[in-house]
Amino acid sequence: MRTIEKHIWHVEGGMKQGKRLDVPVHMTPFFIGRGQDCHLVVKAPGVSRKHICLELEGNTLFAKDLNSTNGTFVNHKRITGRVAIQSGDILHLGEEVLRVIRQDSSQGTRPSVADNQYESTVMMSIDDPALELVDTFVRHEEEFTAMLAAKEVAVVFQPIVSLTANEVVGYESLGRGVRADLPDSPSGLFDLAERLGKAGELSAVFRTKAVEECHLLPGTPLIFVNTHPDENLSRDLKSSIEEMRMATVPWQVVLEVHESAVTDTKMMAELKAILRDNEMYLAYDDFGAGQARWNELVEVPPDYVKFDLQLIHEIHKKSKQKQEMIRKLVDICLSQNCYPLAECVDSDEELEVCRDLGFTHGQGWLFGKGASASSFTDGTSYFSQKDG
């Protein structure tokens, strides 16, 4: 072990209350792990007793995983053996994220580090498992990218019913994860995707999977598929819309656009025209979840307006004033020749009020939970069960 007289290399991290961790690599090899004999003690989940060591040869710093249980990652990639470290590289061990910085000798001593603060063994102990760097490290990037490339996802379908005809008229496709090393919930997958800048790609993969499996549904129902606000709805989707139409004949597709993305009337008009050219329909999703887009609803009326959970949940218990407000919203949709659809209808009481308020369509656990396309059969619905 030799002492590095000038602290050229430093390990950085974030700490509580906005403070920064800044530890000089003052000797080599420099050990990082949970054990008290390490130079930098990191008490975060998933960190082994001696997890990683940093070794200096000449002017080059190397990182070496010490057979840790969960592995060491450098810039999102798991390492084996030794790898050379560049200034600014990100280290990930367990649930901890650190960055290695090389100080230019012309910059002098880093003011945040006092040389006499450190001994030759335990340099500093971190017991905060929620440290973060400014440059956010995304776990499982490699696995997520492989999942997208292989389209390794699943979809389930949830019935959409006509409240006037008392029958299933369509199904919404809902994405799910299938890999053990990634989240299975769509929210977990989209959280990863958004941090990686790949939310649009994930949304497209879910749509592709829905198109592949919709043929297993009974009859020729409408197929509702989702978009993500990150997608450019007229430019990015034009070719995929044409492909979807060719792949789904004689099924017809309804493209759902989240309320937050319905902000550009010119783009929405272009999208609606593209959909019409391909005999497809447009829906505004989660209406009422945020700022209701009344201007867009009037300027570019969709075919369906899906009212959000917060408006429908326990609607039978809401005040008469709130019910009348929702009735007026439904009436506006009807005046624009839009079908108002109540989402998340889970009880007979909610259904009764939704019908009274003028909703033409409904969706929710009352009519069926999300399931594989092959699990549905003709006549299997809430209404047929009630009639039976």
mmCIF file of C-alpha atoms in Angstrom:
data_model
loop_
_atom_site.group_PDB
_atom_site.id
_atom_site.type_symbol
_atom_site.label_atom_id
_atom_site.label_comp_id
_atom_site.label_asym_id
_atom_site.label_seq_id
_atom_site.Cartn_x
_atom_site.Cartn_y
_atom_site.Cartn_z
ATOM 1 C CA MET A 1 0.000 0.000 0.000
ATOM 2 C CA ARG A 2 1.406 3.383 -0.903
ATOM 3 C CA THR A 3 0.282 6.872 0.057
ATOM 4 C CA ILE A 4 -0.661 9.306 -2.670
ATOM 5 C CA GLU A 5 0.786 12.581 -1.502
ATOM 6 C CA LYS A 6 -1.329 14.763 -3.723
ATOM 7 C CA HIS A 7 -5.026 13.915 -3.668
ATOM 8 C CA ILE A 8 -5.554 13.839 -7.425
ATOM 9 C CA TRP A 9 -8.476 11.376 -7.430
ATOM 10 C CA HIS A 10 -11.652 11.953 -5.407
ATOM 11 C CA VAL A 11 -14.855 10.011 -4.793
ATOM 12 C CA GLU A 12 -17.989 12.172 -4.842
ATOM 13 C CA GLY A 13 -21.579 11.639 -3.805
ATOM 14 C CA GLY A 14 -24.627 13.432 -2.472
ATOM 15 C CA MET A 15 -25.596 13.564 1.185
ATOM 16 C CA LYS A 16 -28.520 14.751 3.280
ATOM 17 C CA GLN A 17 -29.573 18.407 3.292
ATOM 18 C CA GLY A 18 -27.816 19.101 0.007
ATOM 19 C CA LYS A 19 -24.302 18.415 1.324
ATOM 20 C CA ARG A 20 -21.683 16.768 -0.845
ATOM 21 C CA LEU A 21 -19.515 13.752 -0.066
ATOM 22 C CA ASP A 22 -15.934 14.409 -1.193
ATOM 23 C CA VAL A 23 -13.314 11.809 -0.209
ATOM 24 C CA PRO A 24 -9.749 11.841 -1.603
ATOM 25 C CA VAL A 25 -8.271 8.551 -2.796
ATOM 26 C CA HIS A 26 -5.279 9.122 -0.520
ATOM 27 C CA MET A 27 -3.660 5.698 -0.870
ATOM 28 C CA THR A 28 -3.799 2.667 -3.113
ATOM 29 C CA PRO A 29 -5.370 0.162 -3.081
ATOM 30 C CA PHE A 30 -8.394 2.099 -1.788
ATOM 31 C CA PHE A 31 -11.227 -0.113 -0.493
ATOM 32 C CA ILE A 32 -14.948 0.732 -0.516
ATOM 33 C CA GLY A 33 -17.555 -1.453 1.219
ATOM 34 C CA ARG A 34 -19.586 -2.067 4.365
ATOM 35 C CA GLY A 35 -16.661 -3.308 6.472
ATOM 36 C CA GLN A 36 -15.100 -1.008 9.025
ATOM 37 C CA ASP A 37 -11.660 -1.812 7.602
ATOM 38 C CA CYS A 38 -12.519 -0.087 4.315
ATOM 39 C CA HIS A 39 -11.234 3.390 3.517
ATOM 40 C CA LEU A 40 -14.748 4.466 2.557
ATOM 41 C CA VAL A 41 -17.481 2.680 4.514
ATOM 42 C CA VAL A 42 -20.819 2.609 2.677
ATOM 43 C CA LYS A 43 -23.710 1.207 4.696
ATOM 44 C CA ALA A 44 -26.249 1.081 1.893
ATOM 45 C CA PRO A 45 -28.393 -1.923 0.899
ATOM 46 C CA GLY A 46 -26.677 -4.345 -1.441
ATOM 47 C CA VAL A 47 -23.126 -3.281 -0.590
ATOM 48 C CA SER A 48 -20.739 -6.117 0.327
ATOM 49 C CA ARG A 49 -18.220 -6.014 3.199
ATOM 50 C CA LYS A 50 -15.388 -5.325 0.758
ATOM 51 C CA HIS A 51 -17.146 -4.408 -2.454
ATOM 52 C CA ILE A 52 -14.638 -2.654 -4.690
ATOM 53 C CA CYS A 53 -11.072 -1.400 -4.637
ATOM 54 C CA LEU A 54 -9.476 1.453 -6.572
ATOM 55 C CA GLU A 55 -5.857 0.905 -7.656
ATOM 56 C CA LEU A 56 -3.479 3.434 -9.163
ATOM 57 C CA GLU A 57 -0.872 2.425 -11.728
ATOM 58 C CA GLY A 58 1.109 5.373 -13.015
ATOM 59 C CA ASN A 59 -1.516 8.022 -13.742
ATOM 60 C CA THR A 60 -4.292 5.523 -14.438
ATOM 61 C CA LEU A 61 -6.883 4.566 -11.824
ATOM 62 C CA PHE A 62 -8.441 1.108 -12.032
ATOM 63 C CA ALA A 63 -11.637 -0.212 -10.400
ATOM 64 C CA LYS A 64 -11.862 -3.866 -9.400
ATOM 65 C CA ASP A 65 -14.921 -5.693 -8.105
ATOM 66 C CA LEU A 66 -14.047 -7.860 -5.084
ATOM 67 C CA ASN A 67 -16.478 -10.704 -5.803
ATOM 68 C CA SER A 68 -19.330 -8.634 -4.378
ATOM 69 C CA THR A 69 -22.757 -10.207 -4.086
ATOM 70 C CA ASN A 70 -24.543 -7.707 -6.306
ATOM 71 C CA GLY A 71 -21.683 -6.694 -8.565
ATOM 72 C CA THR A 72 -20.126 -3.344 -9.425
ATOM 73 C CA PHE A 73 -21.252 -1.205 -12.349
ATOM 74 C CA VAL A 74 -19.221 1.476 -14.125
ATOM 75 C CA ASN A 75 -21.290 3.810 -16.292
ATOM 76 C CA HIS A 76 -24.259 1.424 -16.171
ATOM 77 C CA LYS A 77 -22.267 -1.681 -17.206
ATOM 78 C CA ARG A 78 -21.313 -4.500 -14.858
ATOM 79 C CA ILE A 79 -17.557 -5.014 -14.651
ATOM 80 C CA THR A 80 -15.475 -8.150 -14.363
ATOM 81 C CA GLY A 81 -11.821 -7.987 -13.439
ATOM 82 C CA ARG A 82 -10.222 -4.546 -13.556
ATOM 83 C CA VAL A 83 -11.346 -1.614 -15.679
ATOM 84 C CA ALA A 84 -9.665 1.739 -16.202
ATOM 85 C CA ILE A 85 -11.524 4.696 -14.737
ATOM 86 C CA GLN A 86 -11.939 8.046 -16.453
ATOM 87 C CA SER A 87 -12.680 11.262 -14.595
ATOM 88 C CA GLY A 88 -16.436 11.611 -14.201
ATOM 89 C CA ASP A 89 -17.173 7.880 -14.362
ATOM 90 C CA ILE A 90 -20.109 6.657 -12.289
ATOM 91 C CA LEU A 91 -19.722 3.748 -9.849
ATOM 92 C CA HIS A 92 -22.779 1.808 -8.757
ATOM 93 C CA LEU A 93 -22.519 -0.650 -5.865
ATOM 94 C CA GLY A 94 -25.649 -2.060 -4.254
ATOM 95 C CA GLU A 95 -28.077 0.836 -4.012
ATOM 96 C CA GLU A 96 -25.312 3.416 -3.805
ATOM 97 C CA VAL A 97 -24.117 5.706 -6.570
ATOM 98 C CA LEU A 98 -20.723 7.432 -6.511
ATOM 99 C CA ARG A 99 -18.675 9.398 -9.004
ATOM 100 C CA VAL A 100 -14.880 9.393 -9.428
ATOM 101 C CA ILE A 101 -13.241 12.712 -10.306
ATOM 102 C CA ARG A 102 -9.635 13.424 -11.279
ATOM 103 C CA GLN A 103 -8.427 16.812 -10.115
ATOM 104 C CA ASP A 104 -6.242 18.827 -12.443
ATOM 105 C CA SER A 105 -2.978 19.567 -10.618
ATOM 106 C CA SER A 106 -3.296 23.232 -11.603
ATOM 107 C CA GLN A 107 -6.495 23.504 -9.570
ATOM 108 C CA GLY A 108 -4.713 23.023 -6.245
ATOM 109 C CA THR A 109 -6.253 21.290 -3.249
ATOM 110 C CA ARG A 110 -10.008 20.857 -3.255
ATOM 111 C CA PRO A 111 -11.308 23.219 -0.546
ATOM 112 C CA SER A 112 -14.009 20.826 0.680
ATOM 113 C CA VAL A 113 -11.468 18.276 1.946
ATOM 114 C CA ALA A 114 -9.226 18.759 4.969
ATOM 115 C CA ASP A 115 -6.133 16.533 4.792
ATOM 116 C CA ASN A 116 -5.903 15.989 8.542
ATOM 117 C CA GLN A 117 -9.501 14.797 8.618
ATOM 118 C CA TYR A 118 -8.597 11.298 7.415
ATOM 119 C CA GLU A 119 -6.680 8.375 8.835
ATOM 120 C CA SER A 120 -5.019 5.522 6.940
ATOM 121 C CA THR A 121 -7.911 3.094 7.505
ATOM 122 C CA VAL A 122 -11.537 4.238 7.794
ATOM 123 C CA MET A 123 -11.833 7.434 5.782
ATOM 124 C CA MET A 124 -15.533 8.163 6.097
ATOM 125 C CA SER A 125 -18.691 6.223 6.922
ATOM 126 C CA ILE A 126 -21.890 6.675 4.928
ATOM 127 C CA ASP A 127 -25.055 5.391 6.566
ATOM 128 C CA ASP A 128 -27.536 7.284 4.394
ATOM 129 C CA PRO A 129 -28.929 4.821 1.796
ATOM 130 C CA ALA A 130 -30.627 7.592 -0.175
ATOM 131 C CA LEU A 131 -27.588 9.413 -1.585
ATOM 132 C CA GLU A 132 -27.910 10.826 -5.070
ATOM 133 C CA LEU A 133 -25.587 12.396 -7.594
ATOM 134 C CA VAL A 134 -26.650 15.230 -9.825
ATOM 135 C CA ASP A 135 -26.093 12.886 -12.767
ATOM 136 C CA THR A 136 -28.751 10.319 -11.948
ATOM 137 C CA PHE A 137 -27.670 6.726 -12.333
ATOM 138 C CA VAL A 138 -30.367 4.475 -13.787
ATOM 139 C CA ARG A 139 -30.216 0.893 -12.642
ATOM 140 C CA HIS A 140 -30.961 -1.893 -15.121
ATOM 141 C CA GLU A 141 -30.389 0.250 -18.217
ATOM 142 C CA GLU A 142 -28.807 -2.657 -20.074
ATOM 143 C CA GLU A 143 -31.667 -5.014 -19.161
ATOM 144 C CA PHE A 144 -34.272 -2.406 -20.097
ATOM 145 C CA THR A 145 -32.658 -1.758 -23.479
ATOM 146 C CA ALA A 146 -32.549 -5.496 -24.180
ATOM 147 C CA MET A 147 -36.228 -5.767 -23.238
ATOM 148 C CA LEU A 148 -37.161 -3.076 -25.751
ATOM 149 C CA ALA A 149 -35.082 -4.630 -28.525
ATOM 150 C CA ALA A 150 -36.684 -8.050 -28.001
ATOM 151 C CA LYS A 151 -40.165 -6.596 -27.375
ATOM 152 C CA GLU A 152 -40.109 -8.688 -24.216
ATOM 153 C CA VAL A 153 -43.357 -7.377 -22.710
ATOM 154 C CA ALA A 154 -46.921 -8.569 -22.257
ATOM 155 C CA VAL A 155 -50.329 -6.951 -22.652
ATOM 156 C CA VAL A 156 -53.675 -7.604 -21.039
ATOM 157 C CA PHE A 157 -57.035 -6.423 -22.324
ATOM 158 C CA GLN A 158 -59.849 -4.815 -20.315
ATOM 159 C CA PRO A 159 -63.423 -4.720 -21.654
ATOM 160 C CA ILE A 160 -65.085 -1.470 -22.702
ATOM 161 C CA VAL A 161 -68.860 -1.636 -22.764
ATOM 162 C CA SER A 162 -71.735 0.285 -24.313
ATOM 163 C CA LEU A 163 -74.086 1.399 -21.562
ATOM 164 C CA THR A 164 -76.907 1.799 -24.067
ATOM 165 C CA ALA A 165 -76.552 -1.525 -25.887
ATOM 166 C CA ASN A 166 -75.447 -3.431 -22.764
ATOM 167 C CA GLU A 167 -72.619 -5.214 -24.534
ATOM 168 C CA VAL A 168 -68.838 -5.287 -24.861
ATOM 169 C CA VAL A 169 -67.770 -3.140 -27.814
ATOM 170 C CA GLY A 170 -64.039 -2.936 -27.300
ATOM 171 C CA TYR A 171 -60.972 -3.649 -25.192
ATOM 172 C CA GLU A 172 -58.181 -1.427 -23.937
ATOM 173 C CA SER A 173 -54.691 -2.933 -24.095
ATOM 174 C CA LEU A 174 -52.606 -2.450 -20.957
ATOM 175 C CA GLY A 175 -48.865 -3.130 -20.907
ATOM 176 C CA ARG A 176 -47.073 -5.302 -18.362
ATOM 177 C CA GLY A 177 -43.476 -6.330 -17.698
ATOM 178 C CA VAL A 178 -42.412 -9.974 -17.823
ATOM 179 C CA ARG A 179 -38.706 -9.949 -16.920
ATOM 180 C CA ALA A 180 -37.710 -10.938 -13.393
ATOM 181 C CA ASP A 181 -34.984 -8.277 -13.319
ATOM 182 C CA LEU A 182 -37.340 -5.403 -14.240
ATOM 183 C CA PRO A 183 -40.612 -4.043 -12.802
ATOM 184 C CA ASP A 184 -43.787 -5.788 -13.948
ATOM 185 C CA SER A 185 -46.054 -2.779 -13.424
ATOM 186 C CA PRO A 186 -46.439 -0.279 -16.282
ATOM 187 C CA SER A 187 -45.771 2.619 -13.890
ATOM 188 C CA GLY A 188 -42.460 1.064 -12.823
ATOM 189 C CA LEU A 189 -41.411 0.438 -16.419
ATOM 190 C CA PHE A 190 -42.370 3.945 -17.532
ATOM 191 C CA ASP A 191 -40.458 5.425 -14.593
ATOM 192 C CA LEU A 192 -37.337 3.681 -15.899
ATOM 193 C CA ALA A 193 -38.153 4.628 -19.482
ATOM 194 C CA GLU A 194 -38.617 8.295 -18.669
ATOM 195 C CA ARG A 195 -35.270 8.496 -16.847
ATOM 196 C CA LEU A 196 -33.610 6.862 -19.852
ATOM 197 C CA GLY A 197 -35.437 9.037 -22.378
ATOM 198 C CA LYS A 198 -37.136 5.977 -23.885
ATOM 199 C CA ALA A 199 -40.771 6.392 -22.830
ATOM 200 C CA GLY A 200 -41.911 6.779 -26.428
ATOM 201 C CA GLU A 201 -40.111 3.567 -27.404
ATOM 202 C CA LEU A 202 -41.748 1.643 -24.552
ATOM 203 C CA SER A 203 -45.168 2.979 -25.516
ATOM 204 C CA ALA A 204 -44.611 1.868 -29.112
ATOM 205 C CA VAL A 205 -43.535 -1.631 -27.999
ATOM 206 C CA PHE A 206 -46.718 -2.013 -25.936
ATOM 207 C CA ARG A 207 -48.823 -0.988 -28.960
ATOM 208 C CA THR A 208 -46.998 -3.452 -31.195
ATOM 209 C CA LYS A 209 -47.639 -6.261 -28.721
ATOM 210 C CA ALA A 210 -51.324 -5.304 -28.508
ATOM 211 C CA VAL A 211 -51.671 -5.425 -32.292
ATOM 212 C CA GLU A 212 -50.031 -8.858 -32.369
ATOM 213 C CA GLU A 213 -52.425 -10.313 -29.789
ATOM 214 C CA CYS A 214 -55.737 -8.550 -30.478
ATOM 215 C CA HIS A 215 -56.619 -11.220 -33.055
ATOM 216 C CA LEU A 216 -57.202 -13.622 -30.166
ATOM 217 C CA LEU A 217 -60.122 -11.534 -28.899
ATOM 218 C CA PRO A 218 -63.669 -12.701 -29.721
ATOM 219 C CA GLY A 219 -65.455 -10.989 -32.593
ATOM 220 C CA THR A 220 -64.101 -7.777 -34.119
ATOM 221 C CA PRO A 221 -64.154 -5.292 -31.237
ATOM 222 C CA LEU A 222 -62.551 -1.857 -31.075
ATOM 223 C CA ILE A 223 -58.960 -1.997 -29.822
ATOM 224 C CA PHE A 224 -57.985 0.957 -27.594
ATOM 225 C CA VAL A 225 -54.204 1.545 -27.498
ATOM 226 C CA ASN A 226 -52.267 4.178 -25.546
ATOM 227 C CA THR A 227 -49.697 6.820 -26.402
ATOM 228 C CA HIS A 228 -47.193 8.594 -24.165
ATOM 229 C CA PRO A 229 -46.910 12.400 -23.816
ATOM 230 C CA ASP A 230 -43.256 12.217 -24.965
ATOM 231 C CA GLU A 231 -44.297 11.050 -28.423
ATOM 232 C CA ASN A 232 -44.771 13.534 -31.247
ATOM 233 C CA LEU A 233 -48.268 12.452 -32.127
ATOM 234 C CA SER A 234 -48.302 13.506 -35.773
ATOM 235 C CA ARG A 235 -44.684 12.910 -36.821
ATOM 236 C CA ASP A 236 -43.663 9.836 -34.798
ATOM 237 C CA LEU A 237 -46.920 7.952 -35.131
ATOM 238 C CA LYS A 238 -47.800 8.406 -38.807
ATOM 239 C CA SER A 239 -45.978 5.331 -40.097
ATOM 240 C CA SER A 240 -46.952 3.188 -37.110
ATOM 241 C CA ILE A 241 -50.609 4.158 -37.538
ATOM 242 C CA GLU A 242 -50.535 2.958 -41.135
ATOM 243 C CA GLU A 243 -48.832 -0.265 -40.040
ATOM 244 C CA MET A 244 -51.370 -0.778 -37.253
ATOM 245 C CA ARG A 245 -54.248 -0.405 -39.662
ATOM 246 C CA MET A 246 -52.799 -2.968 -42.067
ATOM 247 C CA ALA A 247 -52.176 -5.403 -39.203
ATOM 248 C CA THR A 248 -55.560 -5.062 -37.493
ATOM 249 C CA VAL A 249 -58.069 -5.340 -40.350
ATOM 250 C CA PRO A 250 -60.992 -5.945 -39.754
ATOM 251 C CA TRP A 251 -60.479 -4.726 -36.181
ATOM 252 C CA GLN A 252 -60.578 -0.945 -35.750
ATOM 253 C CA VAL A 253 -58.177 0.899 -33.459
ATOM 254 C CA VAL A 254 -58.850 3.787 -31.080
ATOM 255 C CA LEU A 255 -55.718 5.780 -30.265
ATOM 256 C CA GLU A 256 -55.765 7.226 -26.733
ATOM 257 C CA VAL A 257 -53.986 10.517 -26.071
ATOM 258 C CA HIS A 258 -53.448 11.601 -22.466
ATOM 259 C CA GLU A 259 -55.059 14.869 -21.464
ATOM 260 C CA SER A 260 -51.647 16.405 -20.672
ATOM 261 C CA ALA A 261 -50.547 15.902 -24.292
ATOM 262 C CA VAL A 262 -53.652 17.472 -25.807
ATOM 263 C CA THR A 263 -52.196 20.973 -25.973
ATOM 264 C CA ASP A 264 -51.454 21.649 -29.643
ATOM 265 C CA THR A 265 -54.675 21.901 -31.661
ATOM 266 C CA LYS A 266 -52.768 21.926 -34.973
ATOM 267 C CA MET A 267 -50.962 18.693 -34.083
ATOM 268 C CA MET A 268 -54.195 17.108 -32.827
ATOM 269 C CA ALA A 269 -55.952 18.057 -36.054
ATOM 270 C CA GLU A 270 -53.131 16.469 -38.061
ATOM 271 C CA LEU A 271 -53.316 13.335 -35.939
ATOM 272 C CA LYS A 272 -57.084 13.074 -36.316
ATOM 273 C CA ALA A 273 -56.766 13.440 -40.092
ATOM 274 C CA ILE A 274 -54.164 10.655 -40.209
ATOM 275 C CA LEU A 275 -56.425 8.431 -38.122
ATOM 276 C CA ARG A 276 -59.420 9.138 -40.335
ATOM 277 C CA ASP A 277 -57.394 8.285 -43.450
ATOM 278 C CA ASN A 278 -56.737 4.903 -41.851
ATOM 279 C CA GLU A 279 -60.284 4.335 -40.562
ATOM 280 C CA MET A 280 -59.173 4.713 -36.953
ATOM 281 C CA TYR A 281 -60.522 6.723 -34.023
ATOM 282 C CA LEU A 282 -59.245 9.209 -31.443
ATOM 283 C CA ALA A 283 -59.808 9.263 -27.673
ATOM 284 C CA TYR A 284 -58.790 11.813 -25.045
ATOM 285 C CA ASP A 285 -57.664 9.826 -21.994
ATOM 286 C CA ASP A 286 -57.828 10.641 -18.248
ATOM 287 C CA PHE A 287 -60.034 13.650 -18.892
ATOM 288 C CA GLY A 288 -60.359 15.663 -15.677
ATOM 289 C CA ALA A 289 -57.112 14.348 -14.150
ATOM 290 C CA GLY A 290 -55.536 17.780 -14.538
ATOM 291 C CA GLN A 291 -56.580 20.839 -16.487
ATOM 292 C CA ALA A 292 -59.509 19.922 -18.692
ATOM 293 C CA ARG A 293 -58.618 20.802 -22.292
ATOM 294 C CA TRP A 294 -61.879 22.433 -23.305
ATOM 295 C CA ASN A 295 -60.395 24.446 -26.174
ATOM 296 C CA GLU A 296 -58.935 21.302 -27.757
ATOM 297 C CA LEU A 297 -62.163 19.397 -27.117
ATOM 298 C CA VAL A 298 -64.112 22.003 -29.093
ATOM 299 C CA GLU A 299 -61.472 22.684 -31.778
ATOM 300 C CA VAL A 300 -60.577 19.033 -32.389
ATOM 301 C CA PRO A 301 -63.366 16.849 -30.985
ATOM 302 C CA PRO A 302 -62.249 13.248 -30.404
ATOM 303 C CA ASP A 303 -64.455 10.227 -30.872
ATOM 304 C CA TYR A 304 -64.239 9.235 -27.194
ATOM 305 C CA VAL A 305 -63.602 11.196 -24.004
ATOM 306 C CA LYS A 306 -62.501 8.969 -21.134
ATOM 307 C CA PHE A 307 -63.389 10.540 -17.779
ATOM 308 C CA ASP A 308 -60.697 10.021 -15.137
ATOM 309 C CA LEU A 309 -60.929 7.919 -11.974
ATOM 310 C CA GLN A 310 -61.092 10.970 -9.716
ATOM 311 C CA LEU A 311 -64.399 11.972 -11.285
ATOM 312 C CA ILE A 312 -65.924 8.489 -11.309
ATOM 313 C CA HIS A 313 -64.740 6.869 -8.069
ATOM 314 C CA GLU A 314 -67.700 6.651 -5.660
ATOM 315 C CA ILE A 315 -69.642 9.029 -7.855
ATOM 316 C CA HIS A 316 -72.840 7.839 -6.144
ATOM 317 C CA LYS A 317 -71.524 9.377 -2.891
ATOM 318 C CA LYS A 318 -70.633 12.742 -4.391
ATOM 319 C CA SER A 319 -72.790 15.785 -3.728
ATOM 320 C CA LYS A 320 -75.600 16.683 -6.094
ATOM 321 C CA GLN A 321 -73.609 19.762 -7.120
ATOM 322 C CA LYS A 322 -70.613 17.644 -8.183
ATOM 323 C CA GLN A 323 -72.825 15.179 -10.008
ATOM 324 C CA GLU A 324 -74.477 18.040 -11.881
ATOM 325 C CA MET A 325 -71.049 19.430 -12.815
ATOM 326 C CA ILE A 326 -70.123 16.056 -14.303
ATOM 327 C CA ARG A 327 -73.478 15.920 -16.111
ATOM 328 C CA LYS A 328 -72.674 19.251 -17.764
ATOM 329 C CA LEU A 329 -69.272 17.933 -18.851
ATOM 330 C CA VAL A 330 -70.968 14.874 -20.326
ATOM 331 C CA ASP A 331 -73.473 17.100 -22.136
ATOM 332 C CA ILE A 332 -70.632 19.134 -23.677
ATOM 333 C CA CYS A 333 -69.054 15.925 -24.974
ATOM 334 C CA LEU A 334 -72.356 14.790 -26.473
ATOM 335 C CA SER A 335 -72.832 18.188 -28.112
ATOM 336 C CA GLN A 336 -69.465 17.684 -29.840
ATOM 337 C CA ASN A 337 -70.498 14.206 -31.030
ATOM 338 C CA CYS A 338 -68.039 12.569 -28.622
ATOM 339 C CA TYR A 339 -68.834 9.413 -26.674
ATOM 340 C CA PRO A 340 -68.316 10.099 -22.931
ATOM 341 C CA LEU A 341 -66.732 7.032 -21.321
ATOM 342 C CA ALA A 342 -66.590 6.518 -17.553
ATOM 343 C CA GLU A 343 -63.319 4.899 -16.433
ATOM 344 C CA CYS A 344 -62.875 2.757 -13.323
ATOM 345 C CA VAL A 345 -66.530 1.809 -12.805
ATOM 346 C CA ASP A 346 -66.247 -0.746 -10.032
ATOM 347 C CA SER A 347 -69.740 -1.038 -8.526
ATOM 348 C CA ASP A 348 -73.400 -1.238 -9.506
ATOM 349 C CA GLU A 349 -74.002 2.023 -7.642
ATOM 350 C CA GLU A 350 -71.392 3.857 -9.727
ATOM 351 C CA LEU A 351 -72.841 2.343 -12.900
ATOM 352 C CA GLU A 352 -76.363 3.504 -12.056
ATOM 353 C CA VAL A 353 -75.263 7.109 -11.535
ATOM 354 C CA CYS A 354 -73.058 7.115 -14.643
ATOM 355 C CA ARG A 355 -76.008 6.002 -16.729
ATOM 356 C CA ASP A 356 -78.215 8.678 -15.168
ATOM 357 C CA LEU A 357 -75.596 11.341 -15.976
ATOM 358 C CA GLY A 358 -75.570 10.368 -19.647
ATOM 359 C CA PHE A 359 -72.385 8.332 -20.058
ATOM 360 C CA THR A 360 -72.597 6.184 -23.174
ATOM 361 C CA HIS A 361 -69.667 3.860 -22.371
ATOM 362 C CA GLY A 362 -67.981 2.403 -19.333
ATOM 363 C CA GLN A 363 -64.825 0.598 -18.289
ATOM 364 C CA GLY A 364 -63.742 -0.857 -14.954
ATOM 365 C CA TRP A 365 -63.527 -3.912 -12.757
ATOM 366 C CA LEU A 366 -67.318 -4.194 -12.720
ATOM 367 C CA PHE A 367 -67.158 -5.239 -16.373
ATOM 368 C CA GLY A 368 -63.919 -7.198 -16.145
ATOM 369 C CA LYS A 369 -60.294 -6.912 -15.068
ATOM 370 C CA GLY A 370 -57.371 -6.939 -17.466
ATOM 371 C CA ALA A 371 -56.728 -10.425 -18.826
ATOM 372 C CA SER A 372 -55.023 -12.144 -21.742
ATOM 373 C CA ALA A 373 -56.809 -11.885 -25.076
ATOM 374 C CA SER A 374 -57.361 -15.634 -25.279
ATOM 375 C CA SER A 375 -59.230 -15.685 -21.955
ATOM 376 C CA PHE A 376 -62.246 -13.817 -23.344
ATOM 377 C CA THR A 377 -65.132 -15.653 -25.028
ATOM 378 C CA ASP A 378 -68.260 -14.491 -26.830
ATOM 379 C CA GLY A 379 -71.006 -13.489 -24.432
ATOM 380 C CA THR A 380 -68.774 -13.337 -21.382
ATOM 381 C CA SER A 381 -69.525 -9.949 -19.843
ATOM 382 C CA TYR A 382 -71.088 -8.277 -16.860
ATOM 383 C CA PHE A 383 -74.373 -7.925 -18.753
ATOM 384 C CA SER A 384 -74.640 -11.544 -19.843
ATOM 385 C CA GLN A 385 -73.909 -12.645 -16.295
ATOM 386 C CA LYS A 386 -76.580 -10.316 -14.932
ATOM 387 C CA ASP A 387 -79.092 -11.524 -17.502
ATOM 388 C CA GLY A 388 -78.272 -15.136 -16.639
#
